[in-house]
Structure formats: C-alpha cells, structure tokens
Short mmCIF file of C-alpha atoms in Angstrom, two decimals:
data_model
loop_
_atom_site.label_atom_id
_atom_site.label_comp_id
_atom_site.label_asym_id
_atom_site.label_seq_id
_atom_site.Cartn_x
_atom_site.Cartn_y
_atom_site.Cartn_z
CA MET H 222 4.41 -21.22 -4.11
CA LEU H 223 2.04 -22.88 -0.97
CA SER H 224 1.38 -26.07 -1.97
CA ARG H 225 -2.35 -26.08 -1.97
CA ARG H 226 -2.48 -28.72 0.91
CA THR H 227 -1.18 -26.34 2.85
CA LEU H 228 -2.81 -23.65 2.02
CA PHE H 229 -6.30 -25.82 2.68
CA ILE H 230 -4.36 -26.38 6.13
CA GLY H 231 -3.92 -22.81 6.24
CA VAL H 232 -7.72 -21.51 5.69
CA GLY H 233 -8.94 -24.72 7.62
CA LEU H 234 -7.14 -23.63 10.94
CA ALA H 235 -7.66 -20.31 10.71
CA ILE H 236 -11.10 -20.83 10.25
CA PHE H 237 -10.94 -23.21 13.14
CA ALA H 238 -9.54 -20.32 15.34
CA SER H 239 -11.70 -18.03 14.19
CA ALA H 240 -14.73 -19.75 15.55
CA LEU H 241 -13.29 -20.29 18.58
CA MET H 242 -11.83 -16.72 19.22
CA THR H 243 -14.50 -15.10 18.59
CA PRO H 244 -17.17 -15.71 21.70
CA ILE H 245 -13.92 -15.88 24.34
CA ARG H 246 -12.53 -12.93 23.19
CA ASP H 247 -15.58 -11.17 23.41
CA GLY H 248 -14.58 -7.84 24.80
CA ARG H 249 -11.39 -8.92 25.50
CA ALA H 250 -7.90 -6.74 23.56
CA ALA H 251 -6.40 -8.74 21.23
CA THR H 252 -3.74 -10.25 22.65
CA THR H 253 -1.61 -11.42 19.12
CA ALA H 254 -0.50 -9.46 16.53
CA GLY H 255 -3.17 -12.03 14.28
CA GLU H 256 -6.06 -10.82 16.36
CA PHE H 257 -4.70 -7.45 16.42
CA VAL H 258 -5.18 -7.55 12.42
CA THR H 259 -8.26 -9.33 12.02
CA ASP H 260 -10.28 -6.70 14.07
CA LEU H 261 -8.93 -4.14 12.06
CA GLY H 262 -9.59 -5.67 9.45
CA ASN H 263 -13.31 -6.69 9.89
CA LYS H 264 -13.38 -2.74 11.82
CA ALA H 265 -12.26 -0.91 8.47
CA ILE H 266 -14.32 -3.58 6.10
CA ALA H 267 -17.34 -3.37 8.01
CA LEU H 268 -16.98 0.97 9.12
CA LEU H 269 -16.12 1.84 5.96
CA SER H 270 -17.52 0.00 3.23
CA LEU H 271 -21.20 0.46 3.95
CA LYS H 272 -22.82 2.12 0.86
CA THR H 273 -25.02 4.18 3.23
CA ILE H 274 -22.76 6.72 4.50
CA SER H 275 -21.78 9.65 3.11
CA GLU H 276 -17.96 9.96 1.38
CA ALA H 277 -16.74 12.61 4.22
CA GLU H 278 -18.14 10.21 7.31
CA ARG H 279 -16.22 7.23 5.07
CA VAL H 280 -12.84 9.65 5.44
CA LYS H 281 -13.61 10.10 8.62
CA ARG H 282 -13.62 7.07 10.03
CA MET H 283 -10.34 6.16 7.84
CA ARG H 284 -8.61 9.05 9.62
CA LYS H 285 -9.43 7.60 13.21
CA LEU H 286 -9.14 3.82 12.03
CA LEU H 287 -5.58 5.20 11.12
CA ALA H 288 -5.02 7.21 13.83
CA ASP H 289 -6.23 3.90 16.25
CA GLY H 290 -4.25 0.93 14.21
CA PHE H 291 -1.08 2.64 12.85
CA ASP H 292 1.91 3.85 13.93
CA GLY H 293 1.63 7.28 12.17
CA PRO H 294 4.80 8.44 13.06
CA ALA H 295 7.03 5.38 12.42
CA ILE H 296 5.51 5.35 9.18
CA SER H 297 6.23 8.90 8.09
CA LYS H 298 9.77 8.80 9.43
CA PHE H 299 9.69 5.26 6.74
CA VAL H 300 8.26 8.18 4.11
CA LEU H 301 10.35 10.72 4.24
CA GLY H 302 13.55 8.16 4.26
CA VAL H 303 16.54 10.46 4.13
CA TYR H 304 15.11 13.71 4.10
CA TRP H 305 13.26 12.94 8.10
CA ARG H 306 16.60 14.35 9.56
CA ARG H 307 16.57 17.03 7.74
CA ALA H 308 12.65 18.20 8.33
CA THR H 309 12.32 20.71 11.86
CA PRO H 310 10.33 19.54 14.28
CA LYS H 311 7.23 21.77 13.35
CA GLN H 312 7.80 20.41 9.65
CA ARG H 313 7.74 16.82 10.80
CA THR H 314 4.45 17.10 12.87
CA GLU H 315 2.82 19.40 9.86
CA PHE H 316 3.90 16.35 7.22
CA LEU H 317 2.10 13.52 9.66
CA ASP H 318 -1.00 15.74 9.43
CA LEU H 319 -0.93 16.46 5.98
CA TYR H 320 -0.13 12.63 5.37
CA GLN H 321 -2.64 11.29 7.68
CA THR H 322 -5.28 13.29 5.86
CA ILE H 323 -3.83 12.12 2.19
CA VAL H 324 -4.42 8.57 3.09
CA ALA H 325 -7.26 8.25 4.58
CA HIS H 326 -8.70 10.02 1.54
CA THR H 327 -6.53 7.09 -0.54
CA TYR H 328 -7.84 4.62 1.45
CA ALA H 329 -11.41 5.13 2.06
CA GLY H 330 -12.54 5.70 -1.51
CA LEU H 331 -10.62 2.19 -2.35
CA PHE H 332 -12.47 0.78 0.61
CA LYS H 333 -15.79 1.45 -0.87
CA LYS H 334 -15.35 -1.15 -3.49
CA PHE H 335 -14.45 -3.95 -0.30
CA ALA H 336 -19.18 -4.12 0.47
CA GLY H 337 -19.68 -8.37 1.65
CA ASN H 338 -16.30 -8.61 1.80
CA THR H 339 -14.31 -10.29 4.56
CA PHE H 340 -10.99 -10.14 6.61
CA LYS H 341 -9.50 -14.17 6.96
CA PHE H 342 -6.34 -14.39 8.81
CA LEU H 343 -4.15 -16.97 7.38
CA ARG H 344 -1.07 -16.76 9.96
CA GLU H 345 2.00 -14.79 12.12
CA ARG H 346 4.86 -14.56 11.89
CA SER H 347 7.21 -13.15 14.60
CA ASP H 348 10.77 -12.14 14.56
CA GLY H 349 11.07 -11.97 18.50
CA SER H 350 11.99 -7.87 18.76
CA GLY H 351 8.17 -6.83 19.00
CA THR H 352 7.86 -7.13 15.29
CA SER H 353 4.99 -9.40 13.84
CA ILE H 354 3.88 -10.25 10.37
CA VAL H 355 0.33 -11.09 10.14
CA TYR H 356 -0.86 -12.76 6.05
CA GLY H 357 -4.10 -13.08 5.47
CA HIS H 358 -6.88 -12.68 2.90
CA ILE H 359 -9.43 -10.47 1.86
CA THR H 360 -11.95 -13.02 0.38
CA GLN H 361 -14.49 -11.02 -2.44
CA PRO H 362 -17.75 -12.58 -2.50
CA ASP H 363 -16.73 -13.44 -6.12
CA GLY H 364 -13.33 -13.98 -7.35
CA LYS H 365 -10.15 -14.41 -5.69
CA PRO H 366 -9.34 -13.95 -2.96
CA VAL H 367 -6.87 -11.07 -2.43
CA PRO H 368 -3.59 -11.54 0.10
CA VAL H 369 -2.65 -9.16 2.35
CA GLU H 370 0.41 -8.49 4.82
CA PHE H 371 1.02 -6.70 7.69
CA ARG H 372 3.88 -5.80 9.42
CA VAL H 373 2.61 -5.16 13.26
CA ASN H 374 5.43 -3.45 16.04
CA ARG H 375 4.09 -4.08 19.83
CA LYS H 376 4.78 -2.11 22.44
CA SER H 377 3.78 -3.02 26.31
CA SER H 378 0.40 -4.70 25.33
CA ASN H 379 -0.77 -2.01 22.46
CA PHE H 380 0.13 -2.98 19.09
CA ARG H 381 0.29 -0.41 15.88
CA ALA H 382 1.18 -1.60 12.30
CA VAL H 383 3.30 -0.20 10.39
CA ASP H 384 3.06 -2.02 6.87
CA ILE H 385 -0.12 -2.84 5.11
CA LYS H 386 0.72 -4.78 1.41
CA VAL H 387 -2.19 -5.77 -0.55
CA ALA H 388 -1.23 -8.44 -3.37
CA GLY H 389 2.06 -7.47 -2.92
CA VAL H 390 2.03 -3.86 -2.93
CA SER H 391 3.08 -2.08 0.29
CA MET H 392 1.17 1.60 0.82
CA PRO H 393 4.55 3.28 2.48
CA LEU H 394 6.99 1.90 0.25
CA THR H 395 4.74 3.28 -2.35
CA HIS H 396 3.89 7.15 -0.89
CA ARG H 397 7.97 6.67 -0.05
CA LYS H 398 8.52 6.62 -3.88
CA ASP H 399 6.16 9.64 -4.66
CA TYR H 400 7.33 11.30 -1.76
CA SER H 401 11.12 11.38 -2.80
CA SER H 402 9.81 12.31 -6.37
CA VAL H 403 8.62 15.33 -5.04
CA ILE H 404 11.59 16.27 -3.14
CA ARG H 405 14.34 15.24 -5.66
CA SER H 406 12.49 17.78 -7.93
CA LYS H 407 12.23 20.54 -5.46
CA ARG H 408 16.32 20.10 -4.76
CA GLY H 409 15.81 18.61 -1.03
CA SER H 410 13.22 21.02 -0.17
CA ILE H 411 10.81 19.59 2.69
CA GLU H 412 9.41 23.22 2.44
CA GLY H 413 9.24 22.12 -1.41
CA LEU H 414 6.89 19.07 -0.54
CA LEU H 415 4.73 21.01 2.55
CA LYS H 416 3.45 23.24 0.00
CA VAL H 417 2.36 20.50 -2.63
CA MET H 418 1.12 18.18 0.18
CA ARG H 419 -0.42 21.33 1.42
CA LYS H 420 -2.23 21.86 -1.86
CA LYS H 421 -2.86 18.71 -2.58
CA VAL H 422 -4.94 18.29 1.19
CA ALA H 423 -7.18 21.66 0.48
CA MET H 424 -8.10 19.96 -3.00
CA LEU H 425 -9.37 16.55 -1.50
CA GLU H 426 -10.70 18.40 1.43
CA GLU H 427 -12.71 20.44 -1.01
CA THR H 428 -14.96 17.74 -2.70
CA THR H 429 -15.01 15.74 1.08
CA PRO H 430 -14.36 17.81 3.88
CA SER H 431 -13.36 15.36 6.70
CA LYS H 432 -12.28 17.87 9.59
CA MET C 273 1.87 -14.29 -53.60
CA LEU C 274 5.06 -14.35 -51.83
CA SER C 275 5.41 -11.11 -53.38
CA LYS C 276 2.45 -10.06 -51.27
CA ILE C 277 3.09 -11.31 -48.43
CA SER C 278 6.86 -9.37 -48.71
CA VAL C 279 5.26 -5.98 -49.71
CA ARG C 280 2.38 -6.60 -46.82
CA SER C 281 5.76 -7.08 -43.75
CA LYS C 282 6.82 -4.51 -45.78
CA SER C 283 4.63 -1.85 -45.02
CA ALA C 284 4.30 -3.38 -41.77
CA ARG C 285 7.50 -2.84 -40.49
CA ARG C 286 7.42 1.04 -41.66
CA PRO C 287 5.50 1.84 -38.95
CA LEU C 288 7.56 0.01 -36.33
CA ARG C 289 10.84 1.75 -37.99
CA LEU C 290 9.23 5.49 -37.59
CA GLY C 291 8.41 4.37 -34.36
CA ILE C 292 11.58 3.71 -33.13
CA MET C 293 13.49 6.73 -34.66
CA PHE C 294 10.74 8.99 -33.20
CA ALA C 295 11.61 7.67 -30.12
CA ALA C 296 15.45 7.87 -30.50
CA MET C 297 14.22 11.51 -31.55
CA LEU C 298 12.54 12.19 -28.50
CA ILE C 299 15.34 10.73 -26.24
CA LEU C 300 18.01 12.34 -27.67
CA VAL C 301 15.75 15.70 -27.54
CA ALA C 302 14.63 15.05 -23.99
CA GLY C 303 18.19 14.12 -22.98
CA CYS C 304 18.73 11.60 -20.14
CA ALA C 305 18.33 12.48 -16.15
CA THR C 306 20.67 14.07 -14.51
CA PRO C 307 22.13 12.40 -11.46
CA PRO C 308 21.97 14.96 -8.47
CA LYS C 309 25.79 16.17 -7.86
CA ASN C 310 27.13 17.03 -3.97
CA ASP C 311 24.36 15.37 -2.42
CA PRO C 312 25.40 10.95 -1.67
CA GLU C 313 21.79 10.75 -0.11
CA ALA C 314 19.82 12.39 -3.07
CA LEU C 315 22.17 10.25 -5.54
CA ALA C 316 21.52 6.96 -3.58
CA GLU C 317 17.86 7.75 -4.00
CA PHE C 318 18.25 8.92 -7.87
CA LYS C 319 20.07 5.23 -8.18
CA LEU C 320 17.26 3.32 -6.36
CA ALA C 321 14.77 4.45 -8.88
CA ASN C 322 16.36 3.33 -11.93
CA ASP C 323 14.78 5.46 -14.30
CA PRO C 324 17.97 7.31 -16.00
CA ILE C 325 15.95 8.16 -19.85
CA GLU C 326 13.24 9.75 -16.85
CA PRO C 327 12.49 12.71 -18.84
CA PHE C 328 11.88 10.35 -22.06
CA ASN C 329 9.80 8.43 -19.37
CA ARG C 330 8.01 11.03 -18.11
CA ILE C 331 6.79 12.62 -21.59
CA MET C 332 5.72 8.75 -23.37
CA PHE C 333 3.38 8.55 -19.15
CA ASP C 334 2.21 12.07 -20.66
CA VAL C 335 1.56 11.16 -23.85
CA ASN C 336 -0.11 7.59 -22.87
CA LEU C 337 -2.10 9.80 -20.10
CA THR C 338 -3.32 11.55 -22.89
CA LEU C 339 -4.22 8.53 -25.32
CA ASP C 340 -5.88 7.42 -22.17
CA ARG C 341 -7.92 10.95 -21.35
CA TYR C 342 -9.18 10.87 -24.88
CA ILE C 343 -9.52 6.93 -26.37
CA LEU C 344 -9.27 4.54 -24.06
CA LYS C 345 -11.03 5.72 -21.04
CA PRO C 346 -13.92 6.64 -22.65
CA VAL C 347 -14.01 3.34 -24.63
CA ALA C 348 -13.51 1.35 -21.39
CA LYS C 349 -16.71 3.78 -19.75
CA ALA C 350 -19.05 3.08 -22.80
CA TYR C 351 -18.03 -0.68 -22.97
CA LEU C 352 -19.27 -0.61 -18.60
CA TRP C 353 -22.05 1.04 -19.79
CA ALA C 354 -23.36 -0.93 -22.66
CA ILE C 355 -22.41 -4.29 -21.58
CA PRO C 356 -23.53 -5.80 -19.26
CA GLU C 357 -21.06 -7.17 -15.79
CA ILE C 358 -21.95 -11.12 -16.84
CA GLY C 359 -21.49 -9.90 -20.36
CA ARG C 360 -18.35 -8.72 -20.01
CA ASP C 361 -16.90 -11.19 -17.64
CA ALA C 362 -17.76 -13.81 -20.16
CA ILE C 363 -15.30 -11.54 -23.01
CA HIS C 364 -13.34 -11.65 -19.47
CA ASN C 365 -12.77 -15.05 -19.37
CA VAL C 366 -12.68 -15.92 -23.04
CA LEU C 367 -9.48 -13.62 -23.12
CA VAL C 368 -7.97 -15.38 -20.32
CA ASN C 369 -8.82 -18.74 -21.91
CA LEU C 370 -6.59 -17.50 -24.95
CA ARG C 371 -3.65 -16.46 -22.86
CA THR C 372 -3.13 -19.94 -21.53
CA PRO C 373 -0.92 -21.35 -24.34
CA VAL C 374 1.42 -18.70 -23.35
CA VAL C 375 0.99 -19.51 -19.60
CA PHE C 376 1.39 -22.69 -19.67
CA ILE C 377 4.32 -22.67 -21.65
CA ASN C 378 5.55 -20.19 -19.39
CA ASP C 379 4.75 -22.03 -15.85
CA VAL C 380 7.09 -25.21 -18.07
CA LEU C 381 10.40 -23.41 -19.25
CA GLN C 382 9.85 -21.57 -15.39
CA GLY C 383 10.17 -24.92 -14.07
CA GLU C 384 6.69 -24.79 -12.25
CA VAL C 385 5.55 -28.38 -12.63
CA ASP C 386 2.12 -28.23 -10.23
CA ARG C 387 1.22 -24.60 -11.96
CA ALA C 388 1.51 -26.19 -15.82
CA GLY C 389 -1.09 -28.92 -14.63
CA GLU C 390 -3.19 -26.82 -13.46
CA THR C 391 -2.67 -24.15 -16.18
CA LEU C 392 -3.43 -26.82 -18.39
CA GLY C 393 -6.35 -28.05 -16.75
CA ARG C 394 -7.89 -24.93 -16.79
CA MET C 395 -7.65 -24.41 -20.66
CA ILE C 396 -9.04 -28.15 -21.17
CA ALA C 397 -12.06 -27.33 -18.15
CA ASN C 398 -13.19 -24.06 -19.60
CA THR C 399 -12.47 -24.81 -23.68
CA THR C 400 -14.68 -27.86 -23.23
CA PHE C 401 -17.00 -27.30 -20.47
CA GLY C 402 -16.96 -23.73 -20.14
CA LEU C 403 -18.29 -23.02 -24.37
CA GLY C 404 -14.79 -22.22 -25.48
CA GLY C 405 -13.32 -20.10 -22.59
CA LEU C 406 -17.00 -18.28 -22.10
CA ILE C 407 -17.99 -19.71 -18.76
CA ASP C 408 -14.62 -19.76 -16.03
CA VAL C 409 -15.30 -23.65 -15.04
CA ALA C 410 -11.67 -24.53 -14.02
CA THR C 411 -12.05 -21.31 -10.49
CA LYS C 412 -15.27 -22.82 -10.37
CA ILE C 413 -14.10 -26.56 -9.51
CA GLY C 414 -10.90 -24.83 -7.51
CA ILE C 415 -8.33 -24.26 -10.13
CA PRO C 416 -8.01 -20.62 -10.32
CA ALA C 417 -6.08 -18.69 -12.81
CA HIS C 418 -3.09 -17.16 -12.52
CA SER C 419 -0.82 -15.22 -15.61
CA GLU C 420 2.43 -16.03 -16.17
CA ASP C 421 4.66 -13.91 -19.21
CA PHE C 422 7.75 -14.13 -20.87
CA GLY C 423 9.05 -11.40 -18.79
CA GLN C 424 8.22 -13.09 -15.51
CA THR C 425 10.22 -16.42 -16.80
CA PHE C 426 13.44 -14.19 -17.54
CA ALA C 427 13.31 -12.71 -14.04
CA VAL C 428 12.73 -16.38 -12.58
CA TRP C 429 15.62 -17.14 -14.74
CA GLY C 430 18.26 -14.57 -13.16
CA ILE C 431 17.82 -12.14 -16.15
CA ASP C 432 17.85 -8.41 -15.17
CA SER C 433 15.04 -6.00 -15.57
CA GLY C 434 17.04 -2.74 -16.77
CA PRO C 435 16.05 0.23 -16.01
CA TYR C 436 12.65 1.48 -15.82
CA LEU C 437 10.88 2.41 -19.81
CA VAL C 438 7.29 3.70 -20.95
CA LEU C 439 6.73 2.18 -23.75
CA PRO C 440 3.93 4.44 -26.21
CA ILE C 441 0.25 2.96 -25.62
CA ILE C 442 1.53 -0.46 -23.48
CA GLY C 443 2.55 1.61 -20.98
CA PRO C 444 5.48 0.86 -17.56
CA SER C 445 8.19 -1.38 -18.91
CA ASN C 446 11.06 -2.27 -18.96
CA PRO C 447 13.82 -3.90 -21.11
CA ARG C 448 13.74 -7.38 -19.53
CA ASP C 449 10.04 -7.30 -20.17
CA PHE C 450 9.56 -5.30 -23.44
CA ALA C 451 11.76 -8.00 -25.22
CA GLY C 452 9.04 -10.87 -23.25
CA LEU C 453 6.22 -9.02 -25.00
CA ALA C 454 7.64 -8.96 -28.35
CA ILE C 455 8.33 -12.82 -28.16
CA GLU C 456 4.96 -13.05 -26.45
CA TRP C 457 3.68 -11.43 -30.00
CA VAL C 458 5.03 -13.98 -32.25
CA ALA C 459 4.96 -17.00 -30.03
CA ASP C 460 1.46 -16.86 -28.95
CA PRO C 461 -0.20 -20.19 -30.05
CA VAL C 462 -2.97 -18.84 -30.91
CA ASN C 463 -1.98 -15.91 -32.65
CA ILE C 464 0.07 -18.04 -34.44
CA ALA C 465 -3.47 -20.76 -34.96
CA LEU C 466 -4.49 -17.85 -36.52
CA SER C 467 -2.18 -16.07 -39.18
CA ASN C 468 -2.38 -20.25 -40.72
CA GLU C 469 -6.29 -20.26 -40.80
CA LYS C 470 -7.41 -19.81 -44.09
CA GLY C 471 -10.20 -16.62 -44.80
CA LEU C 472 -9.15 -15.39 -41.91
CA ASP C 473 -7.31 -11.87 -41.56
CA ALA C 474 -4.96 -12.78 -39.01
CA ALA C 475 -3.13 -9.60 -38.35
CA TYR C 476 -7.44 -8.10 -38.23
CA ALA C 477 -7.87 -10.90 -35.48
CA VAL C 478 -4.81 -10.35 -33.22
CA THR C 479 -5.56 -6.92 -33.28
CA VAL C 480 -9.44 -7.06 -32.25
CA ARG C 481 -8.11 -9.27 -29.59
CA SER C 482 -5.41 -6.65 -28.50
CA LEU C 483 -7.89 -3.82 -28.62
CA VAL C 484 -10.51 -6.01 -26.77
CA PHE C 485 -7.83 -6.98 -24.17
CA GLY C 486 -7.12 -3.39 -23.87
CA VAL C 487 -10.66 -2.37 -23.13
CA ASP C 488 -11.19 -5.02 -20.45
CA LEU C 489 -8.02 -4.74 -19.01
CA ARG C 490 -8.82 -0.26 -18.62
CA SER C 491 -12.83 -0.82 -17.58
CA ARG C 492 -11.20 -3.11 -14.48
CA ASN C 493 -8.93 -0.73 -13.45
CA ILE C 494 -10.97 2.75 -13.34
CA ASP C 495 -11.98 3.80 -10.12
CA THR C 496 -8.69 2.30 -8.80
CA LEU C 497 -6.43 4.53 -11.33
CA ASP C 498 -8.73 7.32 -10.67
CA GLN C 499 -7.99 7.36 -6.67
CA ILE C 500 -4.11 6.96 -7.16
CA GLU C 501 -4.16 9.53 -9.76
CA ARG C 502 -6.54 12.28 -7.56
CA THR C 503 -4.24 11.70 -3.96
CA SER C 504 -0.77 10.95 -5.39
CA LEU C 505 1.43 13.81 -5.46
CA ASP C 506 3.86 12.79 -8.44
CA PHE C 507 1.69 10.41 -10.77
CA TYR C 508 4.12 9.38 -12.77
CA ALA C 509 6.59 8.60 -9.50
CA ALA C 510 3.56 6.33 -7.50
CA ILE C 511 3.15 4.58 -10.99
CA ARG C 512 6.45 3.23 -11.59
CA SER C 513 6.97 1.73 -7.73
CA LEU C 514 3.41 0.00 -7.95
CA HIS C 515 4.13 -1.24 -11.48
CA ARG C 516 7.63 -2.49 -9.82
CA GLN C 517 6.34 -4.00 -6.62
CA ARG C 518 3.13 -5.64 -8.34
CA ARG C 519 5.86 -7.05 -11.37
CA LEU C 520 7.82 -8.20 -8.31
CA ASP C 521 4.70 -10.02 -6.61
CA GLU C 522 3.99 -11.51 -9.82
CA ILE C 523 7.27 -12.73 -10.23
CA ASN C 524 7.30 -14.28 -7.12
CA ASN C 525 3.78 -16.00 -7.33
CA GLY C 526 2.38 -14.16 -5.01
CA LYS C 527 4.62 -15.35 -1.88
CA PRO C 528 6.09 -13.10 0.31
CA THR C 529 9.51 -11.56 0.11
CA ALA C 530 12.36 -12.08 2.90
CA ILE C 531 13.22 -8.76 2.22
CA THR C 532 11.33 -5.57 1.03
CA PRO C 533 11.89 -2.19 2.53
CA SER C 534 9.17 -1.67 5.23
CA PRO C 535 9.07 1.38 8.66
CA GLY C 536 9.35 -1.89 10.58
CA ILE C 537 13.13 -3.04 8.93
CA SER C 538 14.53 -0.76 6.84
CA ILE C 539 16.36 2.50 6.79
CA SER C 540 16.01 4.15 10.15
CA PRO C 541 16.55 7.81 8.92
CA ASP C 542 19.50 7.83 10.62
CA SER C 543 21.19 5.17 9.32
CA GLY C 544 21.92 6.88 6.03
CA PRO C 545 21.53 5.48 2.05
CA ARG C 546 23.15 3.14 2.27
CA GLY C 547 20.47 1.23 4.78
CA GLY C 548 18.95 1.19 1.78
CA THR C 549 20.29 -1.72 0.12
CA ALA C 550 17.05 -4.11 1.39
CA GLU C 551 15.20 -2.08 -1.31
CA LEU C 552 17.09 -3.32 -4.41
CA VAL C 553 15.32 -6.06 -4.28
CA GLU C 554 11.96 -3.29 -5.50
#
C-alpha cells in the first residue's frame, strides 16, 4: 500500500505539474503518455457528463472519443483472444465495428454520472518499449477518489490507449471473458458471436441511435 | 432455558440443511460443465474460467436475478424514492461503522498495522463525534474508509479461492470467500454483542442489519448493474469476470498488480493458449 505521505507528495506534484503544464501546453499536442491521458480524461468528462445533451448525442461523442483515443484493432485482437486467428479479415472488420458501437453505448451510460468530476494525473511508468502505464484518479465532488489506470502505446508521435482499468476492473478483460463465453457456447463459431453482437447492437441502436 | 435454546437452534438449522440438500440436488441434476474436447484453445479458456459447476451456477444466477427483479430491486428503488439522500448516507455510514470491528480484526490478521490504526481511529471518531456512526467524521478529517473481510485475509495468507460459486441470494463467491463469510456471521463482535443484549431478539436485530445492508448495497448499484446487463452479451460471464477483478483489487488493497493481462502485454493472438499464463492471476 502506498504510504499516505507518498500519496500526498504524488497528488501535490500532480497538482503542481498540471498547474504548470496547462498554460505552457496551450494548443500543443501531448508529448508524454501522462499528458495524453490527462487530456483524454478531461475531454471525456467534459464532453460526456453534460446533463443537457441527449443520450444519442452522448453515445455519438463516446464513439468519436473511442476512435480518437483508443487503439481499436489492438483491443479487438485482445478481446477475441485465441479466436482472432480463426476470424476472416471480413469478420475482424465487422467485429471491430460492432464492438466499438457496444463499448460506446456501455461507457456513454456510465459517464453520465461523472458530472462535476475531474481527472487527476498521478504518475506514469514506462516499460521502455513504447508502452506506458498511467495512474490517475477520478475525483468526485463528494466521496473517495476512484483509481484509474491506462495502458498507452506510442507509435511515432501518436498515443493510443489499449487498456483502461477503473477500480481494478479492466474493460477489455471483462469483454474478453464475456465474448469468449459466447463463442464457447456457439462451439467456437465467430459467426455465432457476430450474430449475437448484431442483435445486441440492433437493440441498443433502437433506443439510442448513434450512427 | 437450555431446552428453549436448543429447540431454537435446531429449527434454525433445518432451513440450512434443506438448503444444502437442495443445492446438492441441483448440482446433481444440472451436472458439471463438460470441458471442450479436441480443442486445446477452448480447453485453455475453459480452465481459466475456473467454473467447473457452471451449469449449477447459472441456475443460481438466474434464481438470484429473478429474486432481484421482483423483490430486491423494487425495494431498493422504493428506498431511493422514499428516503432522501442525506438519510441514506446516514444509514450507509452506520452500516459501515458497524463493520469496523470486523475490518479492524482483518487488518490485524493481515499484518496491516497502518490500516488497522486507521480503522480504529475511524471507529472511535465516528462512534463518538459522528453520533454513533451517523456522520462519517473520519473521512472529513482525512481517514477514508476501507473494507476488509475474512475472505481477503485468507487470500493474503495464500489460500486459493477455489472455483467460482454463485450462492443463493448472496451471489458471486467462491469456497474461500464463503468460508470467510461464515466466520464473519459467527465472529462479528457487533452481532455477538447484540446476542448478549438482554430484552432484544438477537436474531431479529442481526436479520434487520443484514436486510438493510442488502438494500443499501443494491440501491448504490442500480444504474451500473442495469448498464452492464443491457450492454453485455453474456451477463453471467461478464459478472463472473467483474467480480473476480474487483475481488483481486480488494485483496491487493487497490495496489496495481504487476501482471494482469491486457492488450498491451499479454497473449498476442498468435502465441497460442500458453501465452495466457499471466491471466491465471485473475
């Protein structure tokens, strides 16, 4: 467990750094994974937690944010796991599209509750091969801060998140378990999974169209 | 007096025995999950799921969902409607405060001296200045709550969770956590104190406490669970994974673990099922 002092120092440094960073970084693209995640987190909260926008608009914004900030193909590969290899290129493309729609619906709903919250960067760790882990908090106006962890890949000057964990729960890992269970129940058929996904997307889009 | 006690404990044991018999029958009828044959990759996934009695668990999960749909969720919704937030927060604070002795015991059993001190400080501050726990004074002065239980302590001691287990009413668990829960039922100092209180029906007080605990917990998760049910493909599998990840995070006291599978590090799709060893930590 982090000692409270380290935590205080961490939070203090983060506040100091963000105060220092904002004016200098005005209009400049993120140069570290930490900056990238801070931008992404704040943008997500600002764009999605507005109470005045419609549900459909919220899902649309989430879709855009996912496309811009996350590495869809890498996450899809992980979610399909061992079954990715068995999928045809056409199936992979369709999977990515359906998956992004489902994730947009899932997170748009969850973000509604984040009004008034802020994202606070704590620290980042790099493994030297272009992947960094960024630790932060979603601070709520009342109550405990929620720990958030991003895994970010860097390709040339572009950052893309490949994993997000909130309070220890990883979104892609949960989906991997959920989806592989469906594939197993369909005796390993990717087409079987896609059928279930099409049905789910149709159901979600019926109430809140995002396309 | 003695005979009265023994009669009561016998009658209290009867539903439990019936429950165990019913569960055993269900397992026999539902059978065990059959490992996929002739497919090493599917077999690896099957082993990672660590859910050998999945057919039974799915039945229990559906039973719990039905109970939730018709009883717990409507009650939780009524609770949200009838009691203003300030009242619900006070009730929640009292419930959290009543659990501090159990949390303290487990902090100590895990050798977490700092956290044990925090728990003790919280208990004292909230019971006195917080008017018996109604107000969470401790959080306001910088000692936020954390939770511990005997299942987590067993995990810290290196005891394996065993396979996934969906318990009636209680929900997702495993043999280790279920054992922890059983110990908490009998060893919770608050429940023991209640049962020693004269003129109070202890069983009644403990039941009320458990019911309020359930309603409070459910009322706090309505939106999130609805959202997961609506957007997941296999709600059962999604909850199984979410529950395990949350438990692991609780056991580690929120510390990031070194290896958890994620798109960045593990299992490139061509590495085959053995690439998934990192996932065993889930």
